Short mmCIF file of C-alpha atoms in Angstrom, two decimals:
data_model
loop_
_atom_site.label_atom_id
_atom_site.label_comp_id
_atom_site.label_asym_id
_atom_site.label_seq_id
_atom_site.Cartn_x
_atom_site.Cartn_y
_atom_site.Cartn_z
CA UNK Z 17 -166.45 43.48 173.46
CA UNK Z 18 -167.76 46.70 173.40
CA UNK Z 19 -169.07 48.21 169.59
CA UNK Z 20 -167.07 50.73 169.35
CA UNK Z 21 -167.41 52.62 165.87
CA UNK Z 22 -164.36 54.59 165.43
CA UNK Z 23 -161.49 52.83 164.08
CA UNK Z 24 -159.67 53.71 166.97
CA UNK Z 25 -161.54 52.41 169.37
CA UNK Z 26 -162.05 49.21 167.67
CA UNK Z 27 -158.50 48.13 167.05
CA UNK Z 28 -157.66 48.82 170.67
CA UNK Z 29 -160.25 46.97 171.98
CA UNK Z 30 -159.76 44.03 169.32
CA UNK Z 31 -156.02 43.74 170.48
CA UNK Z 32 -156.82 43.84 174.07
CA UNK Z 33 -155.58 47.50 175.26
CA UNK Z 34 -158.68 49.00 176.71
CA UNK Z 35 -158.90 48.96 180.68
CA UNK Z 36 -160.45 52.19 181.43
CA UNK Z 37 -161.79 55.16 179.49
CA UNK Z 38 -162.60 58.39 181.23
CA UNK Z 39 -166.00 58.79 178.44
CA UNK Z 40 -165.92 56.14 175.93
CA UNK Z 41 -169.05 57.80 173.88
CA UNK Z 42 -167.17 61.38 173.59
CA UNK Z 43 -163.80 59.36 172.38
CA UNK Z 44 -165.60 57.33 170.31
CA UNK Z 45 -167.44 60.10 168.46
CA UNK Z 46 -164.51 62.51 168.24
CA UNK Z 47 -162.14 59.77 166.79
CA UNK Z 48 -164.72 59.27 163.72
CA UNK Z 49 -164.72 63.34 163.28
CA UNK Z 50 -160.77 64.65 163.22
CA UNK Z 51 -157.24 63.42 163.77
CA UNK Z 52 -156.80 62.99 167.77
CA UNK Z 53 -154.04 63.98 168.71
CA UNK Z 54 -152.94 61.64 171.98
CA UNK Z 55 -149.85 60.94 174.37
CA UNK Z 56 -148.08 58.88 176.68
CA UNK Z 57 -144.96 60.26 178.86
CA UNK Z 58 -141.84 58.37 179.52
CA UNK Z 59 -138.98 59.21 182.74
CA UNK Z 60 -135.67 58.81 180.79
CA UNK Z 61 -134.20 57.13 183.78
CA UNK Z 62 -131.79 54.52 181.82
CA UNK Z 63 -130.59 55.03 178.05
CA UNK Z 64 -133.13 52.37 177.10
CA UNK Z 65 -136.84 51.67 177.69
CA UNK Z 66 -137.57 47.78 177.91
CA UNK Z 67 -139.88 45.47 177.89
CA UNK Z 68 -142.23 46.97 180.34
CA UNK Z 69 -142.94 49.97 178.33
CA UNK Z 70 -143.92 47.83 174.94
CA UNK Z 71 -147.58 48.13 175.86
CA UNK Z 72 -147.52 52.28 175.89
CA UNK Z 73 -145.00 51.71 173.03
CA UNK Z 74 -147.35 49.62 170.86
CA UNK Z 75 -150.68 51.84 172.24
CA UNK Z 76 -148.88 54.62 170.04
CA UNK Z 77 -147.98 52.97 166.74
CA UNK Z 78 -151.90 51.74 167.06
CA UNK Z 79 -152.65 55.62 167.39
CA UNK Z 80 -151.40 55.77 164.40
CA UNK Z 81 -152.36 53.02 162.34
CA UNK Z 82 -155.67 54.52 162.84
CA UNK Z 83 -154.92 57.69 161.40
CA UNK Z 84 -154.11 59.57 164.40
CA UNK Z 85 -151.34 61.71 165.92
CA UNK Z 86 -148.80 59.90 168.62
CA UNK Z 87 -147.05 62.35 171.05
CA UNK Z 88 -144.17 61.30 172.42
CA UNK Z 89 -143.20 62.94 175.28
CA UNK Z 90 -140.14 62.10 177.20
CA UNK Z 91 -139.70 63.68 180.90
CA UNK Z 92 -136.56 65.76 180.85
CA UNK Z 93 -138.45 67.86 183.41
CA UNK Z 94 -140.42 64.93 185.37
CA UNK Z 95 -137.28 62.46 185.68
CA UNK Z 96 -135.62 64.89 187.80
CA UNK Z 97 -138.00 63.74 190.33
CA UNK Z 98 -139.26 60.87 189.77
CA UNK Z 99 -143.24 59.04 189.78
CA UNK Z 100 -143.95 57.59 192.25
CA UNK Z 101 -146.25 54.75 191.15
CA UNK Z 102 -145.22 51.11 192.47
CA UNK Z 103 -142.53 52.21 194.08
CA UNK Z 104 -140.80 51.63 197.45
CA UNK Z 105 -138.03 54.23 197.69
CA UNK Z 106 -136.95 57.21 195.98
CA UNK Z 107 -135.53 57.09 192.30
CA UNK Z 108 -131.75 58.06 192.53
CA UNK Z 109 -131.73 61.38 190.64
CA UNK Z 110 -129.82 61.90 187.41
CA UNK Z 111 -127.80 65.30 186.59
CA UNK Z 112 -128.93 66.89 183.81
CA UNK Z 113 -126.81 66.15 181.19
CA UNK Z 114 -127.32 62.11 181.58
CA UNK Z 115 -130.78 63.02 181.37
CA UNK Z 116 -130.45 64.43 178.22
CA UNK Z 117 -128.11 61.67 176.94
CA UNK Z 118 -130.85 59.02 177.99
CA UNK Z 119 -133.38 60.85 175.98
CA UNK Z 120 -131.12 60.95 172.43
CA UNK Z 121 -130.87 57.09 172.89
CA UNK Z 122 -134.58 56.41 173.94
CA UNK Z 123 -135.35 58.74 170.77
CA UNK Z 124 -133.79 55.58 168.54
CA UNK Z 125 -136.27 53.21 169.72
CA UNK Z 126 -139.47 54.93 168.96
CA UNK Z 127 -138.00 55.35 165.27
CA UNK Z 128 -138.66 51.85 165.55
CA UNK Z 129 -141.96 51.94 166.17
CA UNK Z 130 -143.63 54.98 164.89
CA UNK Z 131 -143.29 56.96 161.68
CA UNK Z 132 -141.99 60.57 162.62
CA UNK Z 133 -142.46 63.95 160.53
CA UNK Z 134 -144.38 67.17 159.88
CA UNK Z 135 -147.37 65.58 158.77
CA UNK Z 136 -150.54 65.75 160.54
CA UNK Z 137 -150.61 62.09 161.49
CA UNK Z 138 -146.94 62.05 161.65
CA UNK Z 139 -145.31 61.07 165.43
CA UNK Z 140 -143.56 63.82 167.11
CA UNK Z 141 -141.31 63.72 170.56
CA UNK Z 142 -141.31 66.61 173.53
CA UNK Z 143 -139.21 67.17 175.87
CA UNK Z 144 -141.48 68.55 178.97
CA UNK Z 145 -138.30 70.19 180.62
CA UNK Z 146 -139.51 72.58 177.71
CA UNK Z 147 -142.14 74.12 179.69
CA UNK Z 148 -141.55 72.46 183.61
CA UNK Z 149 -137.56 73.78 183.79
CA UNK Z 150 -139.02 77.37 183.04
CA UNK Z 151 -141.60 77.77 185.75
CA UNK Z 152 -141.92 80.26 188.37
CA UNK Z 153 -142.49 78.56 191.76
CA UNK Z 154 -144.48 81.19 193.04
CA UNK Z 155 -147.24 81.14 189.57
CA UNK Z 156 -147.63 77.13 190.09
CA UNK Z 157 -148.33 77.47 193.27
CA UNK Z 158 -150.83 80.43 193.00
CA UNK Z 159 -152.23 79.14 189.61
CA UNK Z 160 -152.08 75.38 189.92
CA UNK Z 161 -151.90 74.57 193.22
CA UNK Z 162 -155.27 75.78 194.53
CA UNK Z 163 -157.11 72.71 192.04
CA UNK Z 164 -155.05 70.00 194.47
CA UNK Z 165 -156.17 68.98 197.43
CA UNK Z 166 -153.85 66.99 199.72
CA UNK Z 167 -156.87 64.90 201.07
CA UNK Z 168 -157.83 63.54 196.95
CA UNK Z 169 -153.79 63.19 196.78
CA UNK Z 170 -153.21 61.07 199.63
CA UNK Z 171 -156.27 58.97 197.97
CA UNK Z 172 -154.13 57.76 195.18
CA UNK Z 173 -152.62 54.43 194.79
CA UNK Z 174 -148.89 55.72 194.49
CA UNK Z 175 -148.95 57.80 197.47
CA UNK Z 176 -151.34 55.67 199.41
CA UNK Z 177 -149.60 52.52 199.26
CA UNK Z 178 -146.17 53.96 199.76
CA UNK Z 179 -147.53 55.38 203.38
CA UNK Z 180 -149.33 52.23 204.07
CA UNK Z 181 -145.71 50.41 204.30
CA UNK Z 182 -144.43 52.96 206.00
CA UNK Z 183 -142.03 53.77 203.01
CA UNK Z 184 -140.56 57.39 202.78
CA UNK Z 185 -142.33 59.60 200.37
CA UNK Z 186 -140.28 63.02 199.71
CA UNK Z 187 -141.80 66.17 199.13
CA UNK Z 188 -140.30 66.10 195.68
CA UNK Z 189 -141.98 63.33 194.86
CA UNK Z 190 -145.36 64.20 196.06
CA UNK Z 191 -145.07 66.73 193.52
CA UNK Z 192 -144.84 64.70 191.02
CA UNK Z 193 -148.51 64.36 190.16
CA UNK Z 194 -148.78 67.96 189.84
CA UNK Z 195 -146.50 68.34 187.12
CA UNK Z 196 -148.16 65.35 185.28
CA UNK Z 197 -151.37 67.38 185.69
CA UNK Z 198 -149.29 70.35 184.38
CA UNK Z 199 -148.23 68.60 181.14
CA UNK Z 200 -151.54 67.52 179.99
CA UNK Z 201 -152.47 71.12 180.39
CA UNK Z 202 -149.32 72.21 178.17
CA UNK Z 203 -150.19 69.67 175.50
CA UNK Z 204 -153.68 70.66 175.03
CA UNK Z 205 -152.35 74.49 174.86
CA UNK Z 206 -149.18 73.92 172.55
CA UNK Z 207 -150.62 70.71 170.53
CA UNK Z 208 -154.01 70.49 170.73
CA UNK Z 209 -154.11 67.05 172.38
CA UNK Z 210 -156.61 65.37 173.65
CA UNK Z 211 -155.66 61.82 174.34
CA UNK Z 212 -153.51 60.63 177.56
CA UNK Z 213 -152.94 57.09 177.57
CA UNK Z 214 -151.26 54.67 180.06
CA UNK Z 215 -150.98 52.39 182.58
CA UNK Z 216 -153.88 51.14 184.78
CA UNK Z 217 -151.43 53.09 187.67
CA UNK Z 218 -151.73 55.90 185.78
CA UNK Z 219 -155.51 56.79 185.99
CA UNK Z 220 -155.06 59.10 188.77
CA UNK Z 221 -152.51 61.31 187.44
CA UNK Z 222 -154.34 61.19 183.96
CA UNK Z 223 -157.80 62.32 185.49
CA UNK Z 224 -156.42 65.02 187.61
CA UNK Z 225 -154.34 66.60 183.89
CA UNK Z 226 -158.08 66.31 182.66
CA UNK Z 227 -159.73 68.16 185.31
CA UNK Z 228 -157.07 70.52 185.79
CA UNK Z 229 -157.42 71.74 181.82
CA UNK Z 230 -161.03 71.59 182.54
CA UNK Z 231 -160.71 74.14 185.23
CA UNK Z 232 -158.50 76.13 184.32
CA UNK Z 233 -158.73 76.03 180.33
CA UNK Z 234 -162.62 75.11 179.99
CA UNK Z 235 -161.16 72.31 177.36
CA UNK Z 236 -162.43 68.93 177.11
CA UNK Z 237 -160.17 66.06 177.35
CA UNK Z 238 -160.03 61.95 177.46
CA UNK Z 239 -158.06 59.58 179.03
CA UNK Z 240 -157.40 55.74 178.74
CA UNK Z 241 -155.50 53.30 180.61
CA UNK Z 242 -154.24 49.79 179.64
CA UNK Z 243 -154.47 46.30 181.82
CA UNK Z 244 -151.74 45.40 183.74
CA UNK Z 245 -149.98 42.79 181.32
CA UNK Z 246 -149.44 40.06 183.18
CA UNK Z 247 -148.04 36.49 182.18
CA UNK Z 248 -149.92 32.97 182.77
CA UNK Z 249 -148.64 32.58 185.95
CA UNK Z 250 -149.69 35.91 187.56
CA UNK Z 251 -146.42 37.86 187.10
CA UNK Z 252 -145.92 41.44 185.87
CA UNK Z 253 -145.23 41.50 182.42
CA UNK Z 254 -141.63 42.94 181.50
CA UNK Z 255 -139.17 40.83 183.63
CA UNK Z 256 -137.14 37.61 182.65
CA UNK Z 257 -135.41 35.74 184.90
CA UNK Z 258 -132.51 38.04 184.37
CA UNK Z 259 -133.58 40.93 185.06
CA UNK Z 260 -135.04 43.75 182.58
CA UNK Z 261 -135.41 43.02 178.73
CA UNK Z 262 -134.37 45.84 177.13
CA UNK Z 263 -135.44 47.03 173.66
CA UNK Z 264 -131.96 48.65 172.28
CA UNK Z 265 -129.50 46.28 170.98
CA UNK Z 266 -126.36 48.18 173.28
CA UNK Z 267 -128.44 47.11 176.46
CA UNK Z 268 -129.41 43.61 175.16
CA UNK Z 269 -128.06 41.59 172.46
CA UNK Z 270 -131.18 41.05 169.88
CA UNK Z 271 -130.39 37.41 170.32
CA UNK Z 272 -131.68 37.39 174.01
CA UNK Z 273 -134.55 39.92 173.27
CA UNK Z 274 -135.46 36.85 170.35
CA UNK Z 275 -135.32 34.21 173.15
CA UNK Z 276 -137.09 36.32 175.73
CA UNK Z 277 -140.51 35.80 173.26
CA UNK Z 278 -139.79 32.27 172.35
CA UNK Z 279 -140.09 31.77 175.62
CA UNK Z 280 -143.75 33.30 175.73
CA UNK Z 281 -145.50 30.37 177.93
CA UNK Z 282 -148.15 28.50 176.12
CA UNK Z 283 -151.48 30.14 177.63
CA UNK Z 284 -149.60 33.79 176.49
CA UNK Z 285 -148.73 33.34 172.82
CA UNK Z 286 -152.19 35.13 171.28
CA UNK Z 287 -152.28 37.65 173.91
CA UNK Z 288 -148.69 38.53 173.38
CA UNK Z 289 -149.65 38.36 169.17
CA UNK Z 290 -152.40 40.57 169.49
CA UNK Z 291 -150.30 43.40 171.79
CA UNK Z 292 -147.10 43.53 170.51
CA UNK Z 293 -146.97 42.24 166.95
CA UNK Z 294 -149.03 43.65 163.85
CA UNK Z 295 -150.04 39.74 162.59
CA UNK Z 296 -153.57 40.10 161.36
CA UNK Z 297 -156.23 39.62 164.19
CA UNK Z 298 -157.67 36.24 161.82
CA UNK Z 299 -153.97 34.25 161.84
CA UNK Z 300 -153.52 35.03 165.82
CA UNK Z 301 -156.62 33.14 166.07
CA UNK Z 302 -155.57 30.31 163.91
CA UNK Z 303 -152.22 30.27 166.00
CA UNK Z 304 -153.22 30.07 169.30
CA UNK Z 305 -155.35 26.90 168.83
CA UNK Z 306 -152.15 25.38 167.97
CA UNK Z 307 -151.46 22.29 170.50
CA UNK Z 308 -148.64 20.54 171.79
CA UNK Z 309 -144.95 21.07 169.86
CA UNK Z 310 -147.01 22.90 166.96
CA UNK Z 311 -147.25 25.80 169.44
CA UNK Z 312 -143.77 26.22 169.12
CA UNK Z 313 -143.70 27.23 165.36
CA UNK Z 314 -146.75 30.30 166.72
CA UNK Z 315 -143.87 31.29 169.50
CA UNK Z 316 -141.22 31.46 166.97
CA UNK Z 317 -143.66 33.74 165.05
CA UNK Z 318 -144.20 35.79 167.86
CA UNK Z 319 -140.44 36.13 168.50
CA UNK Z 320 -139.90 36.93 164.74
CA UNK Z 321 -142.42 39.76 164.80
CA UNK Z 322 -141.51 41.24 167.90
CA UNK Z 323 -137.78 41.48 167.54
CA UNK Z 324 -138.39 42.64 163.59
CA UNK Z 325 -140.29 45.71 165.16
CA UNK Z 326 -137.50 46.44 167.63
CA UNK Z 327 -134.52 45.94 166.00
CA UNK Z 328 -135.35 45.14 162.01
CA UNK Z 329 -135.73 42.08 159.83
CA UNK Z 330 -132.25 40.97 159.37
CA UNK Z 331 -132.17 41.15 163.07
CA UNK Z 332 -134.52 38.80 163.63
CA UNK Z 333 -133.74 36.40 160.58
CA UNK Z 334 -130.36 36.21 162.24
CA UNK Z 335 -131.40 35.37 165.93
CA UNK Z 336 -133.95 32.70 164.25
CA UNK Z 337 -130.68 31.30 162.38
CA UNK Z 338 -128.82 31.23 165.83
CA UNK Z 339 -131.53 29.74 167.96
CA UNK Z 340 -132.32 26.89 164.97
CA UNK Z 341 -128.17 26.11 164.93
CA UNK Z 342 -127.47 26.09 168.88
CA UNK Z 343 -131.12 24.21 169.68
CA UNK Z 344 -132.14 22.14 166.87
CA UNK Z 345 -128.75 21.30 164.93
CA UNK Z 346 -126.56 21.62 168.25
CA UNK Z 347 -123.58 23.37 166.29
CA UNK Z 348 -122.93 27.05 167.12
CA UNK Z 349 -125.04 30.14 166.32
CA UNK Z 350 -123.05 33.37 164.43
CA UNK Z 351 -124.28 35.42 166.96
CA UNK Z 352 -123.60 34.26 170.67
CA UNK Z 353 -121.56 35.85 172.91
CA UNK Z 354 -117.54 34.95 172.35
CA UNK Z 355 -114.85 34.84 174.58
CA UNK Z 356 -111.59 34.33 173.04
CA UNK Z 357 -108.94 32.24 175.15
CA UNK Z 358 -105.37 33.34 174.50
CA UNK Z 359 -103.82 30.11 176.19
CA UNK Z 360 -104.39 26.19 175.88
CA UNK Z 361 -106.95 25.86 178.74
CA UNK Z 362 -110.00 27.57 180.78
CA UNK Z 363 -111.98 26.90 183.95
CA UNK Z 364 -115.45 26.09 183.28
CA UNK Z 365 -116.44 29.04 186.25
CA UNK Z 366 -113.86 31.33 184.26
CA UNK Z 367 -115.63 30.24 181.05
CA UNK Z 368 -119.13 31.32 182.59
CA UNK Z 369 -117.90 34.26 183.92
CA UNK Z 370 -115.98 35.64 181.10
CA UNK Z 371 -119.08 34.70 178.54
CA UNK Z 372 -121.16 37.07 180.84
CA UNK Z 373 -123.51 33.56 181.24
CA UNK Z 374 -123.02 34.15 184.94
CA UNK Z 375 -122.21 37.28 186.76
CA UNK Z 376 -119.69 35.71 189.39
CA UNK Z 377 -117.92 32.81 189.92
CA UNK Z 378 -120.15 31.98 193.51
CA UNK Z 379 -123.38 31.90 190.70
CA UNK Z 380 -120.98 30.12 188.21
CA UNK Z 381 -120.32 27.40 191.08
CA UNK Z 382 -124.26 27.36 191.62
CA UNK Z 383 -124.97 26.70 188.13
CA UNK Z 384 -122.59 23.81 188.05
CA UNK Z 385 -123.37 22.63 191.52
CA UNK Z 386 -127.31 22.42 189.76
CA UNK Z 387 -126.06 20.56 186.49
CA UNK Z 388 -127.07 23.23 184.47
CA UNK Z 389 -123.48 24.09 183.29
CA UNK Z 390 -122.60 22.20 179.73
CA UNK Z 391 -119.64 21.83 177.08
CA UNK Z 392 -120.73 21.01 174.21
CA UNK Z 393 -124.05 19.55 175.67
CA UNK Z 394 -121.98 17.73 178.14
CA UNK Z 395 -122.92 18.39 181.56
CA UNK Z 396 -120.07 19.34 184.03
CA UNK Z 397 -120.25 18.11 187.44
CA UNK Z 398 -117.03 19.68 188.68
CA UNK Z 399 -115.87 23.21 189.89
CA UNK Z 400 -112.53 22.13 188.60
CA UNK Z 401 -113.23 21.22 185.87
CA UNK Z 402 -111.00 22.47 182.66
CA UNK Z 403 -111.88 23.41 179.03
CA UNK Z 404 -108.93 22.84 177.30
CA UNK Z 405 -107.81 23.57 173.62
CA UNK Z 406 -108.26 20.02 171.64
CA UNK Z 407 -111.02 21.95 169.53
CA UNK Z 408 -110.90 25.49 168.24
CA UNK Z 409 -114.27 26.63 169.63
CA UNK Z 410 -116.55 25.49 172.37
CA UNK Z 411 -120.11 25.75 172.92
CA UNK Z 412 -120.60 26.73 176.77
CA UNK Z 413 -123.88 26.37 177.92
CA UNK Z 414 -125.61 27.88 181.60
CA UNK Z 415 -128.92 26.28 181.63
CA UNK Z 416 -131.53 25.69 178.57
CA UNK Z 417 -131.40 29.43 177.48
CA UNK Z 418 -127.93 30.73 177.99
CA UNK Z 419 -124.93 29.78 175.48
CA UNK Z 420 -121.93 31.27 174.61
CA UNK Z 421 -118.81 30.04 172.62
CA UNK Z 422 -114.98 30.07 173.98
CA UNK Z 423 -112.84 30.15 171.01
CA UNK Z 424 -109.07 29.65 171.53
CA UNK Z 425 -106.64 31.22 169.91
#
């Protein structure tokens, strides 16, 4: 590791966030002299961020820790376009007012995570539809548009690989860089930032807000990405088998978010410590030596910390209750889904279906079909089979991970 001496620095590089930094030495030295004021942007495309964004998430409470100012800033302005970056087709585009509602419920989450006031170390959120819904065509084009050149744009990865597969790229969304730019620009004016962090993805658009304040403004800025996170096997970081985990309890039950990080694979558990729990740097260590079943008690650790940071201690006390009930006592956790059965009998697909364990009754039949469907830990072997009412509740399971409990009434 690098010797950095700002507390910054160190922690970030200590916990394994530091992939690029546009000039280490000037970062380093202003982070030991004042309060750095730094910020990451999130498109409010959905009324929750998930799992995917915990890294940016987590690089901000770290800002902080070290005495520092996080900017939130969520794009009101930019998700009515839509980045590019690592993707194939255009983003559907939200009206206004769903924009706004997505950014209210984002808002929640980074309460979570980050300590929010007047103070000068405190966390604040903007809205960059602030400044980007009030300019003048004309002036960005005259002002900003002559430090772009399309030949440096068509060099980035977003754009680039997007034309290399022959995939669509509107107008609108080649914009979208430009506006980044813009914001960095605004921030520096309006905030005094100096700090954009991100994605490895994002070095492009990061660098050209730096040289476009440097142009324009004079002002001297920094810039510093983050790895791609990616699990033991080689896959993106972010993604269960079930498609996003999401961080607010509406969008996934805390339950599932719990199971999601006891689920960390083996070779994962002190990398996952280190980014997205605060567990001193010396008991990681003693952790992820941990062989054989005794990993197990470091996973449950990690799924303890991580779901206490996103949705609160009793949270997580309560999803470790449920997981020890349904997997190590077999009886039924508090918090699984129900389905209550108003009559003396139930399909198994119905069952699945109705417990939201399987989305239709064709991946109901598959789960069945592959012995992964259960009643009370009895595997079914039969579409037709019935669940009938000799008990008052029964534990339904789809696969290892999945349970839910019909209760009849």
């Amino acid at each position: 590791m690098t010797q950095y001496q700002s507390d910054l620095l160190r922690l970030l590089d200590e916990r394994g966030y530091i992939h690029q930094i546009t000039d280490a030495d000037g970062l380093d030295a202003l982070a030991r002299k004042e309060i750095i004021p730094g910020y990451i942007g999130f498109d409010a495309t959905a009324p929750s961020l998930h799992v995917g964004n915990l890294v940016s998430i987590m690089m901000l409470r770290r800002l902080q820790q070290a005495g520092h100012k996080p900017i939130v800033i969520m794009g009101g302005g930019t998700t009515r376009i839509g980045d590019p970056s690592g993707r194939d087709e255009s983003r559907q585009l939200l009206t206004s007012e769903k924009i706004e509602d997505n950014i209210a419920s984002i808002r929640t989450i980074f309460e979570q995570y980050l300590t929010f006031g007047d103070g000068p170390t405190d966390a604040i959120l903007i809205n960059n539809n602030d400044w980007l819904g009030k300019l003048n065509y004309i002036d960005l084009l005259r002002d900003v548009g002559p430090h772009f050149t399309i030949n440096r744009m068509l060099t980035f990865d977003s754009v680039r690989l997007r034309l290399e597969r022959e995939q669509p790229m509107t107008f609108l969304e080649f914009n979208y860089m430009i506006l980044q730019a813009y914001d960095y620009l605004e921030l520096s004016r309006r905030v005094d930032c100096r700090l954009q962090m991100g994605g490895s993805d994002q070095w492009g658009n990061i660098v050209n807000g730096m040289e476009l304040s440097r142009r324009i403004d004079g002002t001297q800025l920094y810039g510093l990405t983050t790895p791609l996170i990616t699990t033991a096997d080689g896959k993106k970081m972010g993604k269960s088998v079930d498609g996003a985990v999401w961080l607010k309890a509406d969008s996934l039950a805390p339950y599932d978010y719990w199971q999601f990080w006891r689920n960390t694979q083996d070779a994962d558990v002190g990398k996952f410590l280190r980014l997205f729990t605060d567990i001193e740097l010396s008991e990681i260590k003693r952790l992820e030596t941990l062989q054989g079943s005794e990993i197990n008690e470091a996973k449950k650790i990690l799924a303890d910390a991580a779901t206490t940071l996103a949705h609160g201690p009793d949270a997580a006390e309560q999803a470790g209750t449920t997981a020890q009930k349904t997997f190590e006592q077999g009886s039924a956790g508090d918090d699984l889904p129900r389905f209550e059965v108003g009559r003396d009998s139930i399909s198994i697909l119905d069952a699945l279906v109705s417990l939201g364990l399987c989305s239709s009754k064709g991946e109901a039949k598959r789960m069945v079909k592959g012995g992964g469907a259960r009643v009370d830990g009895e595997q079914i072997s039969s579409e037709q089979h019935q669940i009938d009412a000799s008990v008052k509740e029964v534990r339904i399971s789809a696969g290892k991970k999945k349970h839910g409990i019909v209760v009849f009434g």
